mmCIF file of C-alpha atoms in Angstrom:
data_model
loop_
_atom_site.group_PDB
_atom_site.id
_atom_site.type_symbol
_atom_site.label_atom_id
_atom_site.label_comp_id
_atom_site.label_asym_id
_atom_site.label_seq_id
_atom_site.Cartn_x
_atom_site.Cartn_y
_atom_site.Cartn_z
ATOM 1 C CA UNK B 6 23.000 6.097 -16.391
ATOM 2 C CA UNK B 7 20.966 5.885 -13.198
ATOM 3 C CA UNK B 8 20.329 9.284 -11.637
ATOM 4 C CA UNK B 9 20.627 8.834 -7.862
ATOM 5 C CA UNK B 10 19.667 12.437 -7.112
ATOM 6 C CA UNK B 11 16.489 12.030 -9.132
ATOM 7 C CA UNK B 12 15.769 8.717 -7.384
ATOM 8 C CA UNK B 13 16.130 10.361 -3.971
ATOM 9 C CA UNK B 14 13.853 13.248 -4.957
ATOM 10 C CA UNK B 15 11.235 10.843 -6.275
ATOM 11 C CA UNK B 16 11.249 8.731 -3.108
ATOM 12 C CA UNK B 17 10.796 11.845 -0.986
ATOM 13 C CA UNK B 18 7.944 13.062 -3.194
ATOM 14 C CA UNK B 19 6.253 9.632 -3.083
ATOM 15 C CA UNK B 20 6.489 9.728 0.712
ATOM 16 C CA UNK B 21 4.855 13.144 0.791
ATOM 17 C CA UNK B 22 2.054 11.928 -1.488
ATOM 18 C CA UNK B 23 1.353 8.957 0.785
ATOM 19 C CA UNK B 24 1.088 11.164 3.870
ATOM 20 C CA UNK B 25 -0.995 13.802 2.091
ATOM 21 C CA UNK B 26 -3.606 11.414 0.715
ATOM 22 C CA UNK B 27 -3.730 9.366 3.920
ATOM 23 C CA UNK B 28 -4.353 12.549 5.914
ATOM 24 C CA UNK B 29 -7.485 13.093 3.829
ATOM 25 C CA UNK B 30 -8.764 9.651 4.819
ATOM 26 C CA UNK B 31 -8.445 10.621 8.480
ATOM 27 C CA UNK B 32 -10.155 13.921 7.680
ATOM 28 C CA UNK B 33 -13.211 12.297 6.116
ATOM 29 C CA UNK B 34 -13.521 9.155 8.270
ATOM 30 C CA UNK B 35 -15.521 10.714 11.153
ATOM 31 C CA UNK B 36 -18.223 11.715 8.671
ATOM 32 C CA UNK B 37 -18.682 8.415 6.804
ATOM 33 C CA UNK B 38 -22.214 7.163 6.479
ATOM 34 C CA UNK B 39 -22.715 4.053 8.567
ATOM 35 C CA UNK B 40 -25.492 1.578 7.648
ATOM 36 C CA UNK B 41 -25.523 0.229 11.214
ATOM 37 C CA UNK B 42 -26.284 3.682 12.646
ATOM 38 C CA UNK B 43 -28.805 4.375 9.862
ATOM 39 C CA UNK B 44 -30.697 1.130 10.441
ATOM 40 C CA UNK B 45 -34.477 1.161 10.855
ATOM 41 C CA UNK B 46 -37.284 -1.331 11.360
ATOM 42 C CA UNK B 47 -38.669 -2.712 8.106
ATOM 43 C CA UNK B 48 -41.306 -5.414 8.075
ATOM 44 C CA UNK B 49 -40.323 -8.145 10.490
ATOM 45 C CA UNK B 50 -36.738 -7.012 10.964
ATOM 46 C CA UNK B 51 -34.114 -4.318 10.595
ATOM 47 C CA UNK B 52 -32.793 -2.793 7.403
ATOM 48 C CA UNK B 53 -29.332 -1.219 7.285
ATOM 49 C CA UNK B 54 -29.217 1.082 4.232
ATOM 50 C CA UNK B 55 -26.099 2.369 2.507
ATOM 51 C CA UNK B 56 -26.878 6.075 2.242
ATOM 52 C CA UNK B 57 -23.565 6.975 0.660
ATOM 53 C CA UNK B 58 -22.567 10.540 1.444
ATOM 54 C CA UNK B 59 -19.975 12.804 -0.146
ATOM 55 C CA UNK B 60 -17.472 12.186 2.637
ATOM 56 C CA UNK B 61 -17.633 8.435 2.058
ATOM 57 C CA UNK B 62 -17.030 8.887 -1.639
ATOM 58 C CA UNK B 63 -14.006 11.117 -1.017
ATOM 59 C CA UNK B 64 -12.696 8.680 1.611
ATOM 60 C CA UNK B 65 -12.782 5.840 -0.891
ATOM 61 C CA UNK B 66 -11.122 7.938 -3.590
ATOM 62 C CA UNK B 67 -8.200 8.738 -1.303
ATOM 63 C CA UNK B 68 -8.003 5.126 -0.132
ATOM 64 C CA UNK B 69 -7.551 3.986 -3.716
ATOM 65 C CA UNK B 70 -4.863 6.605 -4.293
ATOM 66 C CA UNK B 71 -2.885 5.729 -1.150
ATOM 67 C CA UNK B 72 -2.583 2.080 -2.184
ATOM 68 C CA UNK B 73 -1.181 3.152 -5.548
ATOM 69 C CA UNK B 74 1.241 5.647 -4.021
ATOM 70 C CA UNK B 75 2.623 3.050 -1.628
ATOM 71 C CA UNK B 76 3.175 0.740 -4.579
ATOM 72 C CA UNK B 77 4.940 3.599 -6.403
ATOM 73 C CA UNK B 78 7.282 4.047 -3.449
ATOM 74 C CA UNK B 79 8.352 0.387 -3.453
ATOM 75 C CA UNK B 80 8.670 0.439 -7.229
ATOM 76 C CA UNK B 81 11.229 3.242 -6.804
ATOM 77 C CA UNK B 82 13.039 1.190 -4.169
ATOM 78 C CA UNK B 83 13.223 -1.562 -6.782
ATOM 79 C CA UNK B 84 14.726 0.895 -9.265
ATOM 80 C CA UNK B 85 17.361 1.889 -6.725
ATOM 81 C CA UNK B 86 18.399 -1.687 -5.939
ATOM 82 C CA UNK B 87 18.373 -2.666 -9.619
ATOM 83 C CA UNK B 88 20.832 0.125 -10.390
ATOM 84 C CA UNK B 89 23.496 -1.963 -8.608
ATOM 85 C CA UNK B 90 22.825 -4.946 -10.897
ATOM 86 C CA UNK B 91 22.275 -3.477 -14.385
ATOM 87 C CA UNK B 92 23.318 -6.686 -16.149
ATOM 88 C CA UNK B 93 21.070 -9.006 -14.142
ATOM 89 C CA UNK B 94 17.642 -7.639 -15.049
ATOM 90 C CA UNK B 95 16.095 -5.925 -18.060
ATOM 91 C CA UNK B 96 14.742 -2.420 -17.388
ATOM 92 C CA UNK B 97 11.257 -3.524 -18.440
ATOM 93 C CA UNK B 98 11.243 -6.150 -15.686
ATOM 94 C CA UNK B 99 12.311 -3.895 -12.838
ATOM 95 C CA UNK B 100 9.725 -4.073 -10.066
ATOM 96 C CA UNK B 101 10.238 -4.369 -6.338
ATOM 97 C CA UNK B 102 9.488 -8.105 -6.302
ATOM 98 C CA UNK B 103 11.534 -9.010 -9.373
ATOM 99 C CA UNK B 104 14.515 -7.026 -8.118
ATOM 100 C CA UNK B 105 14.533 -8.826 -4.760
ATOM 101 C CA UNK B 106 14.674 -12.070 -6.742
ATOM 102 C CA UNK B 107 17.849 -11.144 -8.629
ATOM 103 C CA UNK B 108 19.941 -10.122 -5.604
ATOM 104 C CA UNK B 109 22.867 -12.584 -5.607
ATOM 105 C CA UNK B 110 22.899 -15.507 -3.187
ATOM 106 C CA UNK B 111 25.957 -14.179 -1.368
ATOM 107 C CA UNK B 112 23.824 -11.412 0.173
ATOM 108 C CA UNK B 113 20.926 -13.613 1.271
ATOM 109 C CA UNK B 114 22.345 -14.004 4.776
ATOM 110 C CA UNK B 115 22.289 -10.227 5.282
ATOM 111 C CA UNK B 116 19.742 -9.145 7.885
ATOM 112 C CA UNK B 117 18.845 -6.275 5.578
ATOM 113 C CA UNK B 118 18.093 -8.610 2.686
ATOM 114 C CA UNK B 119 16.159 -10.942 4.997
ATOM 115 C CA UNK B 120 13.937 -8.067 6.143
ATOM 116 C CA UNK B 121 13.248 -6.898 2.574
ATOM 117 C CA UNK B 122 12.540 -10.423 1.378
ATOM 118 C CA UNK B 123 10.175 -11.156 4.278
ATOM 119 C CA UNK B 124 8.406 -7.851 3.697
ATOM 120 C CA UNK B 125 8.022 -8.712 0.020
ATOM 121 C CA UNK B 126 6.405 -12.059 0.910
ATOM 122 C CA UNK B 127 3.998 -10.764 3.557
ATOM 123 C CA UNK B 128 3.148 -7.054 3.919
ATOM 124 C CA UNK B 129 3.975 -6.021 0.360
ATOM 125 C CA UNK B 130 2.073 -8.981 -1.064
ATOM 126 C CA UNK B 131 -1.031 -8.012 0.903
ATOM 127 C CA UNK B 132 -0.716 -4.383 -0.161
ATOM 128 C CA UNK B 133 -0.161 -5.291 -3.799
ATOM 129 C CA UNK B 134 -3.164 -7.611 -3.860
ATOM 130 C CA UNK B 135 -5.312 -4.713 -2.642
ATOM 131 C CA UNK B 136 -3.790 -2.405 -5.233
ATOM 132 C CA UNK B 137 -4.313 -4.871 -8.088
ATOM 133 C CA UNK B 138 -7.945 -5.322 -7.068
ATOM 134 C CA UNK B 139 -8.460 -1.549 -7.179
ATOM 135 C CA UNK B 140 -6.528 -0.886 -10.381
ATOM 136 C CA UNK B 141 -7.588 -3.888 -12.445
ATOM 137 C CA UNK B 142 -10.941 -5.053 -11.097
ATOM 138 C CA UNK B 143 -13.035 -2.852 -8.790
ATOM 139 C CA UNK B 144 -12.464 0.120 -6.506
ATOM 140 C CA UNK B 145 -12.805 0.035 -2.729
ATOM 141 C CA UNK B 146 -16.089 1.946 -2.904
ATOM 142 C CA UNK B 147 -17.571 -0.515 -5.393
ATOM 143 C CA UNK B 148 -16.403 -3.437 -3.257
ATOM 144 C CA UNK B 149 -18.042 -1.887 -0.178
ATOM 145 C CA UNK B 150 -21.280 -1.215 -2.048
ATOM 146 C CA UNK B 151 -21.548 -4.787 -3.293
ATOM 147 C CA UNK B 152 -20.585 -6.329 0.043
ATOM 148 C CA UNK B 153 -23.520 -4.370 1.438
ATOM 149 C CA UNK B 154 -25.802 -5.539 -1.373
ATOM 150 C CA UNK B 155 -24.707 -9.157 -0.957
ATOM 151 C CA UNK B 156 -25.518 -8.809 2.733
ATOM 152 C CA UNK B 157 -28.993 -7.627 1.762
ATOM 153 C CA UNK B 158 -28.746 -4.838 4.289
ATOM 154 C CA UNK B 159 -30.373 -7.038 6.954
ATOM 155 C CA UNK B 160 -27.533 -8.874 8.735
ATOM 156 C CA UNK B 161 -26.398 -6.486 11.453
ATOM 157 C CA UNK B 162 -23.433 -8.562 12.617
ATOM 158 C CA UNK B 163 -22.057 -8.846 9.092
ATOM 159 C CA UNK B 164 -22.672 -5.155 8.432
ATOM 160 C CA UNK B 165 -20.694 -4.244 11.557
ATOM 161 C CA UNK B 166 -17.750 -6.278 10.207
ATOM 162 C CA UNK B 167 -17.964 -4.674 6.757
ATOM 163 C CA UNK B 168 -18.069 -1.172 8.240
ATOM 164 C CA UNK B 169 -15.220 -1.881 10.659
ATOM 165 C CA UNK B 170 -13.080 -3.152 7.795
ATOM 166 C CA UNK B 171 -13.808 0.012 5.841
ATOM 167 C CA UNK B 172 -12.948 2.296 8.752
ATOM 168 C CA UNK B 173 -9.712 0.437 9.614
ATOM 169 C CA UNK B 174 -8.026 1.305 6.300
ATOM 170 C CA UNK B 175 -6.236 4.444 7.569
ATOM 171 C CA UNK B 176 -4.477 2.442 10.295
ATOM 172 C CA UNK B 177 -3.494 -0.192 7.751
ATOM 173 C CA UNK B 178 -1.947 2.411 5.471
ATOM 174 C CA UNK B 179 -0.371 4.257 8.398
ATOM 175 C CA UNK B 180 1.426 1.050 9.392
ATOM 176 C CA UNK B 181 2.816 0.948 5.869
ATOM 177 C CA UNK B 182 4.326 4.413 6.292
ATOM 178 C CA UNK B 183 6.434 2.965 9.118
ATOM 179 C CA UNK B 184 7.392 0.101 6.816
ATOM 180 C CA UNK B 185 8.555 2.543 4.125
ATOM 181 C CA UNK B 186 10.910 4.144 6.656
ATOM 182 C CA UNK B 187 12.285 0.821 7.854
ATOM 183 C CA UNK B 188 12.506 -0.406 4.269
ATOM 184 C CA UNK B 189 14.520 2.611 3.182
ATOM 185 C CA UNK B 190 16.991 2.034 6.014
ATOM 186 C CA UNK B 191 17.308 -1.674 5.170
ATOM 187 C CA UNK B 192 17.756 -0.879 1.476
ATOM 188 C CA UNK B 193 20.538 1.639 2.056
ATOM 189 C CA UNK B 194 22.339 -0.679 4.475
ATOM 190 C CA UNK B 195 22.055 -3.570 2.019
ATOM 191 C CA UNK B 196 23.357 -1.429 -0.829
ATOM 192 C CA UNK B 197 26.273 -0.406 1.357
ATOM 193 C CA UNK B 198 27.077 -4.092 1.930
ATOM 194 C CA UNK B 199 26.790 -4.781 -1.791
ATOM 195 C CA UNK B 200 28.975 -1.813 -2.654
ATOM 196 C CA UNK B 201 31.665 -2.830 -0.157
ATOM 197 C CA UNK B 202 31.693 -6.345 -1.608
ATOM 198 C CA UNK B 203 31.338 -5.805 -5.342
ATOM 199 C CA UNK B 204 32.835 -2.395 -5.979
ATOM 200 C CA UNK B 205 36.053 -2.468 -3.998
ATOM 201 C CA UNK B 206 37.965 -1.066 -6.984
ATOM 202 C CA UNK B 207 36.058 2.212 -6.801
ATOM 203 C CA UNK B 208 37.762 4.774 -4.639
#
């Protein structure tokens, strides 16, 4: 039996985790080492070294965690939606994306379903690709280090882009907090529509 009180508590806790770990990224960002600022003349040109500092390491750690916590949140949303269709999907296959796929055709014209489905195809897909890279392949800090190495530490324009991408992560994750709030509203409204249509015999 699905425990709706437990689901609600878990979604709230996931939300608090996202905000807590993201706050640490904002805390450490002003103190990140920056190869562009640390550049110096070397031979016939400039060298932009990656003098990783403790703040940068912590920043990357929290970045990795935030991506996972956002995924956790949407996984719980999937659990909540799946609870309305227990015969349509096996528990082992319940993920946010797979659950959106099993919502019956009769609800596909709902503006709430349309929002969730579009989010799944665009913003969630981008987030999940980042998460899978971190969890299964290499962390954000390792990616940054090797982008710097591939650059050779000599291409200033490219190094500016790499650093800007690194420092823009908090805003990316912050935008996803807004999406979690909108997504929760859309989910509850969709479930209300589903309930009013499929469970009319329940008083």
